[in-house]
Amino acid sequence: MAAITAPQGGNGLGDRIYQRLADIPTWVLWMLVVVWTIPSFSLFVNSFRNRDAQRNDAFWNILNERDATVENYSDVLSAGSTNDLTDSIITSAAISVPATIIPIAFAAFAAYGFAWIDFKGRKWLFIATVSLLAIPLQVALIPLLRLYIGGAHLTLPFTDKTMTFLPDIDLAGDPAAVWLTHTGFAMPFAIFLLHNYISQLPKEVFESARIDGADHFTTFWRLVVPLSVPALASFAIFQFLWTWNDYLIANTMLDAQSSVPTTVRIANLAGDFDNTDHLLTAAAFVQAFVPLVVFFSMQRFFVRGLLAGSVKG
Amino acid sequence: MGVVLTVLGGLTAIGLGVSAVLGLIGLARTNVPKFVGMLAVAIVVVWVAIAVGDRGKLERLLDMLGTVFISVVVCIGIWVISNMVVSSAKRGWPMYAGIAGALFGALFFGIMRGTLSVLPIFAAQDPLYLFSGGGLLGHAEWPVIGAIVFGAGSYLTASIPQREVRLAAGVAMGAIAGALLAWKLKVWYYPSLDYVAGLIGAVVGAGLGGVIRLRNPIPTALIGAAIGFSYGAWGGGEWTGAGSGRWIGMIVPMVLLGLAIAWNGSRGPKAMAEFDNRARATVFLGPALLFLFGSLIVPAITTFLLSLRGRDSVDYVGFENYNELFTSDQSFDFSEWSALFTSRLFWIAFVLAVAAIVIGLVTNIRRNGEPGFERNPTTVGLLTVGAFILSMGALSVLRGTFFNNLWWVITVVTVATVAGLLIAVLADRSSVGENAAKTLIFMPMAISFVGASIVWRLQYQARPISKNQTGVLNAIWVGLGKMGTGELGLPGGLTFRPIGFVIFGLFLAAALFFVVTSKPRLDALAGPLILLFVAGFLFLKIGLGAETGSLRLFVIVFLVAIAAALAYTAVTRLQNGQAATAQSLMFGVVVFLAYRFLAGAIGGYTTSAQGEIVPDTVLFLTNTPFNNIFLMIILIWMQTGFAMVILSAAIKAVPQEFIEAARVDGATESQTFFNVTLPSILPTVGVVVTTMIVQVTKVYDIVKVAGQGGKFGNNVLANEMFEQSFSFGNRGLGSAVAVVMFLTVLPVMVYNIYNMQKGEV
């Protein structure tokens, strides 16, 4: 299409419109956007078609059918129906809310400690912490599952005795098992991200606080937290989406009988081909509703988190 | 009425919770409330829907809120209390010692009395209580006693200036604590201690403890001795209920501990400041390090140890699991390798490579007059594309989990990075809606892998050819196939629909407008022709309801017309001494399409047993090996936005002067891009590529949900790990897969972390 180039000069209405129309990059870009959007759009359209319609024809036939319906949505959202998703929405929230707040808090403490408390071996401890980013989730899954449903025991060397460090706290099927796992896995990334920000805060702020007699606790609470809100928000969004959308950890830690989060629930529905396929459309959008709200309202912070933390493992 | 009350109560609870958390972490002062507001609205909407629907759900929700609230408050509360304890040292050392001692005592006695957890080895799953058991708070008075003994003792020892008296007080505190523990020990655990082992343990422990802090070794050495003595004496002894060692076994280590507490006494201001730093470092880093240790370091080591054991994690099998993993033909399957030389991909790659070499040799001779190979964008580009296609071909015949993973990494990383770069460049140049376009491309990043898999299952759905296709891609593809095989002919039996005329009119107007305003130049005719093509097609299809055979005729005629226009343009440009690469390429594509339409083979078709070409569906997700590619497209769809956002930021950061300088020197757009922009963003491209390699190596959800668990020759490592560990109950092999995954991503992560750290620390 490089053949079509804008004629030089001329600023009449026709010329200006022509230049707009002959702007090849825009055309190509928007063609790609259409290609990128059609998959989600087609699912969205299908979520308003009933079972028979979905099973008979492709999505654009909604124009011929004239019987758009919200019954898929009411089916997955009304309590009591067999495909009710509300329980798993609650579970999703019970996982991702603590899995967002607690890592933020702990990582902010640690990031401040690494950045502004002077102690021996600080540099090496920090490098060791960040190096833990290299450990993939999968490596820790089996032992963590054993820990949550069996406790932690160690046979003491040279003796015939076994010591129990943690009794069996029976977290099988409990959302706590999932958010505890998320908290541990978020830690290296969160510390890295927040340390980047907190260590760049101006030194004078801390010196004057020190002179005024503030200890580390006061400095952290009164100065660092308010000043670090952008970084905290970036991480919060990143972590919230990560935990809300997680499938692997939830699928490992929670068994199918007990209540599972939305991702696992939908994946299970997807395995049940014929009967519930038409509900998947609505279910997928119900699941994606919260992430999309977060995404569209907080895109700036999300991008910042992504740019800073393009290393999360 | 009751429902209304619960609704109000729940709303208040949510409001209180949100504002309490926000107030705590200071978010409320910024523009974050917009987000929180929207999230709260979303939650409330969902919540009200639930509340209206079912009372039981409501209780579950409130229950959940309560649990979350308690978890958060406990986690942060412990931290705040620890800080307050450290702060109390400012009001005098004895005060601090007393508070810290009381907390320690309460915890220590609580654990000892409640769930002391030393078990005989063969009862590992069934805790036996040395004391009365009943949980941490089983005997609420016991922590109180511990707090009094250790609190008062520590306070006293910290306030006494004379060392001898202080040590005596420490001994007394330890003796009381030890006697209390020994007194309450259950009869059937009375031990006969192994004193020799206890002595050895004490010496070793003291040595280790002293080494930790060489500047002031005595207290840590004493604690080490206490632990070592207990370890040796209790661990080596017999707990039969007959022995008489309980008094010595409890009192000796407690006295050593008391001595350690009493050794240093009160501290001067300088020591206090130093103490504050150390204690704060512990309190600030403690929670994070605890989690890192407990949920990353220890489990990773455990996984390695488990990978050396059998499927039930008991028998030691050495590297048998690794052996099984690497020799299985599920992992590496070379059996079809010779099919490479008959595959289309191989020959395309071959032709490209030959073309690149010929072009390189010819241009070199033309330019330099001597034989050699010229490296220029064309030759390097052709070779790169050839190598990529060759790897696709090779990986489509080399089957198995490991090759699939490699295939994923190569395809997704390459395509997503190139597409992201392309879109970033286009968005940078485009005049309309740059941000909107970027947002829409980026949006799949916010959806879960499961959601994306559901989205794409709809695209890939396949139904028997006799029925309408519900899958979007098959609907288009089979439509093309039907059109390509339909009987050529003029439309008959038409039905008129007004909407078709409207669409036709719009496109016609656009095409005419294009022609009129572009001060007709021949090379601009292809654009209007394409518009007319779309217009006519939609008119025939929607407006007249034409059937496939006549559509096919129309398409062929128009393709020929477009090809003619392009050919004419290319020839004219060449005669004027202009380049005509784009026109020639498009001419080739259009002629090829026209040929396929004419020869009756395009889109979804198959050759039947009678040798006829008939339309057919494509089983995107089950046809091995290219079902792998269709799964990869899902991840590409998601990751391109990531690459685009990061590369777009990098492109915008390239100094404008560089680009203008290049333009002034007469560089074309593509020269500017390849010689100025691309080299400056290369480090960022490196970050994107390495990050994606790590992400793609761990791909799991897509294969599980869209790929039906890797049953159709599309297995990958992460899925294999999950299946082995949790479906087939072979934790040894599962752990071995996990370890291999770790080793695979390790070099990339090391490189990444090294890069991250370069500007740091």
PDB file of C-alpha atoms in Angstrom, chain B residues 381-554:
ATOM      1  CA  GLY B 381      16.124 -10.445   6.700  1.00  0.00           C
ATOM      2  CA  LEU B 382      15.587 -13.328   4.306  1.00  0.00           C
ATOM      3  CA  LEU B 383      18.043 -15.516   6.192  1.00  0.00           C
ATOM      4  CA  THR B 384      16.384 -14.703   9.525  1.00  0.00           C
ATOM      5  CA  VAL B 385      12.913 -15.471   8.212  1.00  0.00           C
ATOM      6  CA  GLY B 386      14.304 -18.640   6.634  1.00  0.00           C
ATOM      7  CA  ALA B 387      15.861 -19.732   9.929  1.00  0.00           C
ATOM      8  CA  PHE B 388      12.587 -19.056  11.748  1.00  0.00           C
ATOM      9  CA  ILE B 389      10.579 -21.070   9.224  1.00  0.00           C
ATOM     10  CA  LEU B 390      13.166 -23.854   9.304  1.00  0.00           C
ATOM     11  CA  SER B 391      12.868 -24.045  13.106  1.00  0.00           C
ATOM     12  CA  MET B 392       9.082 -24.215  12.747  1.00  0.00           C
ATOM     13  CA  GLY B 393       9.477 -27.088  10.313  1.00  0.00           C
ATOM     14  CA  ALA B 394      12.008 -28.893  12.456  1.00  0.00           C
ATOM     15  CA  LEU B 395       9.921 -28.561  15.612  1.00  0.00           C
ATOM     16  CA  SER B 396       6.813 -29.768  13.834  1.00  0.00           C
ATOM     17  CA  VAL B 397       8.495 -33.120  13.178  1.00  0.00           C
ATOM     18  CA  LEU B 398      10.520 -33.401  16.399  1.00  0.00           C
ATOM     19  CA  ARG B 399       7.778 -34.264  18.863  1.00  0.00           C
ATOM     20  CA  GLY B 400       7.739 -34.568  22.647  1.00  0.00           C
ATOM     21  CA  THR B 401       7.379 -32.348  25.684  1.00  0.00           C
ATOM     22  CA  PHE B 402      10.785 -30.731  25.544  1.00  0.00           C
ATOM     23  CA  PHE B 403      10.569 -29.914  21.850  1.00  0.00           C
ATOM     24  CA  ASN B 404       7.079 -28.516  22.359  1.00  0.00           C
ATOM     25  CA  ASN B 405       8.402 -26.209  25.045  1.00  0.00           C
ATOM     26  CA  LEU B 406      11.222 -25.098  22.784  1.00  0.00           C
ATOM     27  CA  TRP B 407       8.716 -24.510  20.016  1.00  0.00           C
ATOM     28  CA  TRP B 408       6.591 -22.383  22.319  1.00  0.00           C
ATOM     29  CA  VAL B 409       9.555 -20.296  23.371  1.00  0.00           C
ATOM     30  CA  ILE B 410      10.837 -19.668  19.849  1.00  0.00           C
ATOM     31  CA  THR B 411       7.455 -18.903  18.311  1.00  0.00           C
ATOM     32  CA  VAL B 412       5.806 -16.860  21.022  1.00  0.00           C
ATOM     33  CA  VAL B 413       8.862 -14.797  21.883  1.00  0.00           C
ATOM     34  CA  THR B 414       9.713 -14.045  18.245  1.00  0.00           C
ATOM     35  CA  VAL B 415       6.227 -13.294  17.026  1.00  0.00           C
ATOM     36  CA  ALA B 416       5.085 -11.348  20.077  1.00  0.00           C
ATOM     37  CA  THR B 417       8.233  -9.221  20.101  1.00  0.00           C
ATOM     38  CA  VAL B 418       8.100  -8.472  16.383  1.00  0.00           C
ATOM     39  CA  ALA B 419       4.355  -7.786  16.476  1.00  0.00           C
ATOM     40  CA  GLY B 420       4.761  -5.622  19.569  1.00  0.00           C
ATOM     41  CA  LEU B 421       7.538  -3.674  17.893  1.00  0.00           C
ATOM     42  CA  LEU B 422       5.504  -3.277  14.708  1.00  0.00           C
ATOM     43  CA  ILE B 423       2.467  -2.017  16.600  1.00  0.00           C
ATOM     44  CA  ALA B 424       4.596   0.310  18.722  1.00  0.00           C
ATOM     45  CA  VAL B 425       6.104   1.836  15.564  1.00  0.00           C
ATOM     46  CA  LEU B 426       2.724   2.099  13.834  1.00  0.00           C
ATOM     47  CA  ALA B 427       1.171   3.696  16.898  1.00  0.00           C
ATOM     48  CA  ASP B 428       4.036   6.152  17.080  1.00  0.00           C
ATOM     49  CA  ARG B 429       3.395   7.214  13.472  1.00  0.00           C
ATOM     50  CA  SER B 430      -0.361   7.041  13.423  1.00  0.00           C
ATOM     51  CA  SER B 431      -2.429  10.185  13.537  1.00  0.00           C
ATOM     52  CA  VAL B 432      -5.671   8.822  14.978  1.00  0.00           C
ATOM     53  CA  GLY B 433      -6.304   7.253  18.368  1.00  0.00           C
ATOM     54  CA  GLU B 434      -2.827   6.113  19.306  1.00  0.00           C
ATOM     55  CA  ASN B 435      -3.716   5.571  22.952  1.00  0.00           C
ATOM     56  CA  ALA B 436      -7.060   3.933  22.261  1.00  0.00           C
ATOM     57  CA  ALA B 437      -5.432   1.495  19.856  1.00  0.00           C
ATOM     58  CA  LYS B 438      -2.694   0.684  22.338  1.00  0.00           C
ATOM     59  CA  THR B 439      -5.206   0.135  25.126  1.00  0.00           C
ATOM     60  CA  LEU B 440      -7.213  -2.296  23.002  1.00  0.00           C
ATOM     61  CA  ILE B 441      -4.130  -4.286  22.023  1.00  0.00           C
ATOM     62  CA  PHE B 442      -2.937  -4.260  25.612  1.00  0.00           C
ATOM     63  CA  MET B 443      -6.251  -5.317  27.109  1.00  0.00           C
ATOM     64  CA  PRO B 444      -5.705  -9.102  26.882  1.00  0.00           C
ATOM     65  CA  MET B 445      -2.939  -8.644  29.485  1.00  0.00           C
ATOM     66  CA  ALA B 446      -5.633  -7.979  32.071  1.00  0.00           C
ATOM     67  CA  ILE B 447      -7.556 -11.168  31.364  1.00  0.00           C
ATOM     68  CA  SER B 448      -6.618 -14.451  32.953  1.00  0.00           C
ATOM     69  CA  PHE B 449      -5.030 -17.245  30.949  1.00  0.00           C
ATOM     70  CA  VAL B 450      -8.159 -19.242  31.596  1.00  0.00           C
ATOM     71  CA  GLY B 451     -10.329 -16.430  30.242  1.00  0.00           C
ATOM     72  CA  ALA B 452      -8.122 -16.081  27.178  1.00  0.00           C
ATOM     73  CA  SER B 453      -8.357 -19.809  26.596  1.00  0.00           C
ATOM     74  CA  ILE B 454     -12.150 -19.585  26.697  1.00  0.00           C
ATOM     75  CA  VAL B 455     -12.059 -16.650  24.257  1.00  0.00           C
ATOM     76  CA  TRP B 456      -9.973 -18.597  21.807  1.00  0.00           C
ATOM     77  CA  ARG B 457     -11.818 -21.860  22.135  1.00  0.00           C
ATOM     78  CA  LEU B 458     -14.707 -19.996  20.571  1.00  0.00           C
ATOM     79  CA  GLN B 459     -12.496 -18.896  17.688  1.00  0.00           C
ATOM     80  CA  TYR B 460     -11.195 -22.416  17.140  1.00  0.00           C
ATOM     81  CA  GLN B 461     -14.435 -24.346  17.578  1.00  0.00           C
ATOM     82  CA  ALA B 462     -15.038 -26.891  14.815  1.00  0.00           C
ATOM     83  CA  ARG B 463     -18.289 -28.621  13.846  1.00  0.00           C
ATOM     84  CA  PRO B 464     -19.025 -31.197  11.162  1.00  0.00           C
ATOM     85  CA  ILE B 465     -19.031 -29.693   7.679  1.00  0.00           C
ATOM     86  CA  SER B 466     -22.743 -30.379   7.216  1.00  0.00           C
ATOM     87  CA  LYS B 467     -23.613 -27.888   9.975  1.00  0.00           C
ATOM     88  CA  ASN B 468     -23.132 -24.167  10.375  1.00  0.00           C
ATOM     89  CA  GLN B 469     -19.806 -23.296  11.921  1.00  0.00           C
ATOM     90  CA  THR B 470     -20.021 -21.609  15.320  1.00  0.00           C
ATOM     91  CA  GLY B 471     -16.282 -21.046  15.679  1.00  0.00           C
ATOM     92  CA  VAL B 472     -15.275 -17.706  14.197  1.00  0.00           C
ATOM     93  CA  LEU B 473     -12.188 -18.950  12.356  1.00  0.00           C
ATOM     94  CA  ASN B 474     -13.881 -22.017  10.963  1.00  0.00           C
ATOM     95  CA  ALA B 475     -16.852 -19.920   9.860  1.00  0.00           C
ATOM     96  CA  ILE B 476     -14.524 -17.736   7.809  1.00  0.00           C
ATOM     97  CA  TRP B 477     -12.296 -20.574   6.706  1.00  0.00           C
ATOM     98  CA  VAL B 478     -15.061 -22.955   5.706  1.00  0.00           C
ATOM     99  CA  GLY B 479     -16.849 -20.042   4.024  1.00  0.00           C
ATOM    100  CA  LEU B 480     -13.748 -19.499   1.902  1.00  0.00           C
ATOM    101  CA  GLY B 481     -13.506 -23.205   1.258  1.00  0.00           C
ATOM    102  CA  LYS B 482     -17.106 -23.348   0.107  1.00  0.00           C
ATOM    103  CA  MET B 483     -16.617 -20.311  -2.054  1.00  0.00           C
ATOM    104  CA  GLY B 484     -13.471 -21.752  -3.573  1.00  0.00           C
ATOM    105  CA  THR B 485     -15.259 -24.976  -4.488  1.00  0.00           C
ATOM    106  CA  GLY B 486     -18.654 -23.542  -5.466  1.00  0.00           C
ATOM    107  CA  GLU B 487     -19.887 -23.817  -9.071  1.00  0.00           C
ATOM    108  CA  LEU B 488     -18.938 -20.727 -11.026  1.00  0.00           C
ATOM    109  CA  GLY B 489     -22.008 -18.898 -12.300  1.00  0.00           C
ATOM    110  CA  LEU B 490     -24.138 -15.794 -12.233  1.00  0.00           C
ATOM    111  CA  PRO B 491     -26.316 -15.137  -9.199  1.00  0.00           C
ATOM    112  CA  GLY B 492     -29.780 -16.570  -9.297  1.00  0.00           C
ATOM    113  CA  GLY B 493     -32.716 -16.756  -6.897  1.00  0.00           C
ATOM    114  CA  LEU B 494     -31.804 -13.506  -5.199  1.00  0.00           C
ATOM    115  CA  THR B 495     -33.311 -12.006  -2.057  1.00  0.00           C
ATOM    116  CA  PHE B 496     -33.031  -8.257  -1.614  1.00  0.00           C
ATOM    117  CA  ARG B 497     -32.011  -6.825   1.760  1.00  0.00           C
ATOM    118  CA  PRO B 498     -31.843  -3.028   2.113  1.00  0.00           C
ATOM    119  CA  ILE B 499     -28.859  -3.167   4.520  1.00  0.00           C
ATOM    120  CA  GLY B 500     -26.710  -4.558   1.710  1.00  0.00           C
ATOM    121  CA  PHE B 501     -27.458  -1.553  -0.481  1.00  0.00           C
ATOM    122  CA  VAL B 502     -26.576   0.818   2.367  1.00  0.00           C
ATOM    123  CA  ILE B 503     -23.212  -0.875   2.887  1.00  0.00           C
ATOM    124  CA  PHE B 504     -22.546  -0.845  -0.807  1.00  0.00           C
ATOM    125  CA  GLY B 505     -23.398   2.832  -1.010  1.00  0.00           C
ATOM    126  CA  LEU B 506     -21.064   3.726   1.824  1.00  0.00           C
ATOM    127  CA  PHE B 507     -18.116   1.873   0.368  1.00  0.00           C
ATOM    128  CA  LEU B 508     -18.839   3.205  -3.109  1.00  0.00           C
ATOM    129  CA  ALA B 509     -18.895   6.767  -1.762  1.00  0.00           C
ATOM    130  CA  ALA B 510     -15.608   6.213   0.043  1.00  0.00           C
ATOM    131  CA  ALA B 511     -14.005   4.790  -3.058  1.00  0.00           C
ATOM    132  CA  LEU B 512     -15.273   7.646  -5.232  1.00  0.00           C
ATOM    133  CA  PHE B 513     -14.152  10.186  -2.672  1.00  0.00           C
ATOM    134  CA  PHE B 514     -10.726   8.604  -2.679  1.00  0.00           C
ATOM    135  CA  VAL B 515     -10.494   8.787  -6.436  1.00  0.00           C
ATOM    136  CA  VAL B 516     -11.740  12.394  -6.606  1.00  0.00           C
ATOM    137  CA  THR B 517      -9.589  13.846  -3.843  1.00  0.00           C
ATOM    138  CA  SER B 518      -6.367  12.062  -4.701  1.00  0.00           C
ATOM    139  CA  LYS B 519      -5.985  14.079  -7.932  1.00  0.00           C
ATOM    140  CA  PRO B 520      -6.087  10.773  -9.708  1.00  0.00           C
ATOM    141  CA  ARG B 521      -2.723   9.200  -9.956  1.00  0.00           C
ATOM    142  CA  LEU B 522      -2.498   5.748 -11.369  1.00  0.00           C
ATOM    143  CA  ASP B 523      -0.651   4.264  -8.437  1.00  0.00           C
ATOM    144  CA  ALA B 524      -3.422   5.380  -6.100  1.00  0.00           C
ATOM    145  CA  LEU B 525      -6.051   3.316  -7.880  1.00  0.00           C
ATOM    146  CA  ALA B 526      -5.386   0.097  -5.966  1.00  0.00           C
ATOM    147  CA  GLY B 527      -6.872   1.607  -2.785  1.00  0.00           C
ATOM    148  CA  PRO B 528     -10.261   2.506  -4.298  1.00  0.00           C
ATOM    149  CA  LEU B 529     -10.287  -0.824  -6.088  1.00  0.00           C
ATOM    150  CA  ILE B 530      -9.916  -2.658  -2.801  1.00  0.00           C
ATOM    151  CA  LEU B 531     -12.704  -0.569  -1.302  1.00  0.00           C
ATOM    152  CA  LEU B 532     -14.930  -1.334  -4.284  1.00  0.00           C
ATOM    153  CA  PHE B 533     -14.076  -4.986  -3.926  1.00  0.00           C
ATOM    154  CA  VAL B 534     -15.217  -5.076  -0.313  1.00  0.00           C
ATOM    155  CA  ALA B 535     -18.308  -3.063  -1.243  1.00  0.00           C
ATOM    156  CA  GLY B 536     -19.284  -5.356  -4.071  1.00  0.00           C
ATOM    157  CA  PHE B 537     -18.653  -8.464  -2.050  1.00  0.00           C
ATOM    158  CA  LEU B 538     -20.765  -7.360   0.876  1.00  0.00           C
ATOM    159  CA  PHE B 539     -23.454  -6.153  -1.533  1.00  0.00           C
ATOM    160  CA  LEU B 540     -23.641  -9.510  -3.225  1.00  0.00           C
ATOM    161  CA  LYS B 541     -23.490 -11.472   0.016  1.00  0.00           C
ATOM    162  CA  ILE B 542     -25.744  -9.414   2.276  1.00  0.00           C
ATOM    163  CA  GLY B 543     -27.719  -7.283  -0.142  1.00  0.00           C
ATOM    164  CA  LEU B 544     -28.552  -9.933  -2.722  1.00  0.00           C
ATOM    165  CA  GLY B 545     -27.954 -13.112  -0.733  1.00  0.00           C
ATOM    166  CA  ALA B 546     -25.842 -14.493  -3.573  1.00  0.00           C
ATOM    167  CA  GLU B 547     -24.620 -18.033  -3.173  1.00  0.00           C
ATOM    168  CA  THR B 548     -21.009 -19.140  -3.130  1.00  0.00           C
ATOM    169  CA  GLY B 549     -20.516 -19.912  -6.801  1.00  0.00           C
ATOM    170  CA  SER B 550     -21.314 -16.421  -8.041  1.00  0.00           C
ATOM    171  CA  LEU B 551     -19.327 -14.875  -5.219  1.00  0.00           C
ATOM    172  CA  ARG B 552     -16.390 -16.917  -6.397  1.00  0.00           C
ATOM    173  CA  LEU B 553     -16.748 -15.515  -9.905  1.00  0.00           C
ATOM    174  CA  PHE B 554     -16.942 -11.983  -8.558  1.00  0.00           C
TER     175      PHE B 554
END
